[in-house]
mmCIF file of C-alpha atoms in Angstrom:
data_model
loop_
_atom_site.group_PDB
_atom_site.id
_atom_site.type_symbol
_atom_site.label_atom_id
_atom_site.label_comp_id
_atom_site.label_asym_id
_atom_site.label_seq_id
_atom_site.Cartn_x
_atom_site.Cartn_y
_atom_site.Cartn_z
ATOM 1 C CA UNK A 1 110.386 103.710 93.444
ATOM 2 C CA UNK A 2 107.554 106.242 94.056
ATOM 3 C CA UNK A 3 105.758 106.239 97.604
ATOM 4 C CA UNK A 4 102.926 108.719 98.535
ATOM 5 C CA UNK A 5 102.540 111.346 100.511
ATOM 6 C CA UNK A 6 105.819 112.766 102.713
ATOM 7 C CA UNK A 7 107.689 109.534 103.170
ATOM 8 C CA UNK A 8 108.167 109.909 99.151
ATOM 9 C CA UNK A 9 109.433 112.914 99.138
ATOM 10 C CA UNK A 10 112.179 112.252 101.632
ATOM 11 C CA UNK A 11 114.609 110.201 99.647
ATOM 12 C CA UNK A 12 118.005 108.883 100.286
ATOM 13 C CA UNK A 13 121.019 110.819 98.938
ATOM 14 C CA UNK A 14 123.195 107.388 99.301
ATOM 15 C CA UNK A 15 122.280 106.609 102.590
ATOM 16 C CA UNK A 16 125.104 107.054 105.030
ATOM 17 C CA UNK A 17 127.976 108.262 103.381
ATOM 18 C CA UNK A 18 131.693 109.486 104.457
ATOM 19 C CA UNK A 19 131.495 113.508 104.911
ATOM 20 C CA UNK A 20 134.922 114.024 105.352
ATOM 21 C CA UNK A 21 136.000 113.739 100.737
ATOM 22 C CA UNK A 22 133.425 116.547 101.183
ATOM 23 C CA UNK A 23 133.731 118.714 103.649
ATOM 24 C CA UNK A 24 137.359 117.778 105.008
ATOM 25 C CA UNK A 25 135.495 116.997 108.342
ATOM 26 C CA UNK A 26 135.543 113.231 109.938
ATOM 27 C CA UNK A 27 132.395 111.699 110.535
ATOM 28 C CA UNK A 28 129.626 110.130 109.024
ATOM 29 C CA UNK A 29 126.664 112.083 107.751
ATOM 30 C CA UNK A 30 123.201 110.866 106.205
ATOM 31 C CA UNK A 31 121.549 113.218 103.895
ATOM 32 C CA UNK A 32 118.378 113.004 102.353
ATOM 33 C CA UNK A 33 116.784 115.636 99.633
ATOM 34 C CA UNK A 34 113.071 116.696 100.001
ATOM 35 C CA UNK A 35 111.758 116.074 96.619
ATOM 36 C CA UNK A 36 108.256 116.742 95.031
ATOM 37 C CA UNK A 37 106.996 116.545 91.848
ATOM 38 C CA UNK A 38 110.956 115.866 90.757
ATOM 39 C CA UNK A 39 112.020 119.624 92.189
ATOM 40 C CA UNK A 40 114.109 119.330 94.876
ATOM 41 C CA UNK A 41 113.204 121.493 98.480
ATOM 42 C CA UNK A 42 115.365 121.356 100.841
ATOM 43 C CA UNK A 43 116.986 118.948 102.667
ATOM 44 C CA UNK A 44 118.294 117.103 105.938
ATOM 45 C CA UNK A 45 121.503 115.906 107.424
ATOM 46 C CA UNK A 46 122.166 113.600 110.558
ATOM 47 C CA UNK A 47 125.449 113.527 111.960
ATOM 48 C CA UNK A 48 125.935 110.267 113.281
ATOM 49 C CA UNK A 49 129.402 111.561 115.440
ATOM 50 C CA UNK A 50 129.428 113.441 118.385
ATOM 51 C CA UNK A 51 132.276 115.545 117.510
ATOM 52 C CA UNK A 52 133.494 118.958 118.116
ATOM 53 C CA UNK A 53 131.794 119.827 114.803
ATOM 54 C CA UNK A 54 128.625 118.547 115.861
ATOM 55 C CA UNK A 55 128.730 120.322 119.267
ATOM 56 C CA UNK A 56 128.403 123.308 118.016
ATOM 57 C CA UNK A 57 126.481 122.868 114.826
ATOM 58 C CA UNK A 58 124.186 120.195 116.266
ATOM 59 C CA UNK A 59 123.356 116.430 115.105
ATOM 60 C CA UNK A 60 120.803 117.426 112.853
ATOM 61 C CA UNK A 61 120.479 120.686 109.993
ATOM 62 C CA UNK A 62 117.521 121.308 107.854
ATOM 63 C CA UNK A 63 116.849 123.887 105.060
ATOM 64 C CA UNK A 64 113.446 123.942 103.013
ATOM 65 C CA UNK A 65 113.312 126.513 99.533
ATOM 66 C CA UNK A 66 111.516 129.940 100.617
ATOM 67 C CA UNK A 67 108.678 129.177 97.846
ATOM 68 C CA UNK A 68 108.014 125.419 99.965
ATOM 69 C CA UNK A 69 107.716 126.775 103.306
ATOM 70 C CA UNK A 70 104.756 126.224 105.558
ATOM 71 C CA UNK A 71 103.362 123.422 104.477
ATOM 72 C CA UNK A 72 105.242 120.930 107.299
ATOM 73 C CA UNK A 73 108.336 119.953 104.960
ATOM 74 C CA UNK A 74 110.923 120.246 107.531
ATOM 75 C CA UNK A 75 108.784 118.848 110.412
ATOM 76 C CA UNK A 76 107.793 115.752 108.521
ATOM 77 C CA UNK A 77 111.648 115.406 107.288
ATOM 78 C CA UNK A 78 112.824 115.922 110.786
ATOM 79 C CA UNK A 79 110.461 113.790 112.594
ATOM 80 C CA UNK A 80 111.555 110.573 109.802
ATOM 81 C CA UNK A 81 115.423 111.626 110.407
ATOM 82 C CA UNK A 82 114.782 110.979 114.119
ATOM 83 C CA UNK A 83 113.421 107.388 113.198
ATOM 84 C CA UNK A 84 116.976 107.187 111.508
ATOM 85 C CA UNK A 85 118.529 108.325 114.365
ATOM 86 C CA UNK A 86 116.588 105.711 116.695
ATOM 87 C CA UNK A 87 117.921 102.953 114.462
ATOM 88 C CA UNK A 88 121.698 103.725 114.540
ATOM 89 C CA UNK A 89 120.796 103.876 118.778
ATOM 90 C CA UNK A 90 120.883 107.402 119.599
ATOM 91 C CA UNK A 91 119.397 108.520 122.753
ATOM 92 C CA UNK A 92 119.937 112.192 122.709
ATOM 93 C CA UNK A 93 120.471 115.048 119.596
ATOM 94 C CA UNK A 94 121.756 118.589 120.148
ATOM 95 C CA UNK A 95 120.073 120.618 117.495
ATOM 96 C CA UNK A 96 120.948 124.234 116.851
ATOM 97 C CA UNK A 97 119.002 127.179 114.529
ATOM 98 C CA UNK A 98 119.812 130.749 114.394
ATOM 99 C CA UNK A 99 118.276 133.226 117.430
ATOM 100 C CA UNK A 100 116.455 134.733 114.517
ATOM 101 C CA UNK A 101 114.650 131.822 112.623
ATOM 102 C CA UNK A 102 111.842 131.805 114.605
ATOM 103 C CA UNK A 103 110.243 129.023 111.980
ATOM 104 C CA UNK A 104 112.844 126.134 112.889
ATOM 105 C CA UNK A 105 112.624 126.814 116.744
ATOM 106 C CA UNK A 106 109.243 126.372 116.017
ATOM 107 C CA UNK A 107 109.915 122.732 113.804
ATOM 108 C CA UNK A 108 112.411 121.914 116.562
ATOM 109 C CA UNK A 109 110.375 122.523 119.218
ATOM 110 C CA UNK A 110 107.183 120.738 117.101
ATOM 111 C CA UNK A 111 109.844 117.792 116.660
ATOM 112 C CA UNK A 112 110.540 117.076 120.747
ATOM 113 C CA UNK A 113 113.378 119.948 120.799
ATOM 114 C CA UNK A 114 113.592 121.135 124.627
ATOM 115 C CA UNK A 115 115.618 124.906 124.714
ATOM 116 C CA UNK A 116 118.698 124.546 126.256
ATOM 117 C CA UNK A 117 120.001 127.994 125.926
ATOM 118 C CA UNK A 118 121.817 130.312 123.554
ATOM 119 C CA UNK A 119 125.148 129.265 122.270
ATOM 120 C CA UNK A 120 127.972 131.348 120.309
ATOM 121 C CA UNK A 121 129.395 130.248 117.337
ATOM 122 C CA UNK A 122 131.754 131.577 115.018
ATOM 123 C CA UNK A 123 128.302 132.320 112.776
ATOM 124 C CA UNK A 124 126.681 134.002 115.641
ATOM 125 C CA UNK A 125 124.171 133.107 118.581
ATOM 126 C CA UNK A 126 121.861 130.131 118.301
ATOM 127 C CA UNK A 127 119.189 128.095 120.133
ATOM 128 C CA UNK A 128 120.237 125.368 121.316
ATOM 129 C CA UNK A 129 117.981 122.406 121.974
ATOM 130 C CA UNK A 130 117.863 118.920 122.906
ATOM 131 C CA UNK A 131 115.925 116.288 121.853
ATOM 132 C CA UNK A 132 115.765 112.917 123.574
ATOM 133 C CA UNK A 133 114.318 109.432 121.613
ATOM 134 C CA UNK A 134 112.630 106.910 123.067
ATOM 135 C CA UNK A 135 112.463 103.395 121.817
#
């Protein structure tokens, strides 16, 4: 099934599946590739738990392909993952991005992402925002 514009080119990966086969983690994960034109770039995952995992690597992680970005890939896909969020009855996300990736703060921030502070984690110091969904 082909849609138009960014809402086709977010497509489901299996909807929500079990990330712990995977990544030996518990929890429940939805993924979804950024696809256009059939190439893949980049992609999105909500974590549905609000485990340890997730309180230090956030609720939400993007990445887009260096030749796709700045062209609102990761905005659009985070804005439709917080609709997805919404509908499993979230209120609140933590989401995280390195100190140095001044693009996502920027996305996050673009997306309803209030700065919290910096955080440590075993992968260095990140931002560390909040974003809170209404209705």
């Amino acid at each position: 099934m082909r849609r138009g514009g960014l809402a086709g080119r977010v497509r489901r990966l299996g909807g929500a599946v079990d990330a712990t086969a995977r990544s030996g983690r518990s929890g429940r994960c939805t993924y979804r590739w950024i696809v256009a034109h059939e190439r893949v770039l980049g992609g999105i995952a909500l974590r549905h738990d609000r485990d340890e995992h997730a309180q230090w690597a956030g609720h939400l992680g993007f990445g887009i392909r260096p030749s796709a970005r700045g062209r609102g890939l990761a905005s659009g896909a985070l804005g439709r993952m917080l609709d997805e969020a919404r509908a499993l009855g979230r209120d609140r996300l933590l989401v995280v991005c390195a100190t140095g990736n001044v693009a996502s703060a920027r996305t996050i921030e673009r997306c309803g992402g209030v700065f919290e502070g910096i955080g440590e984690t075993r992968f260095g110091p990140t931002r560390r925002y909040r974003i809170t969904l209404y209705g």
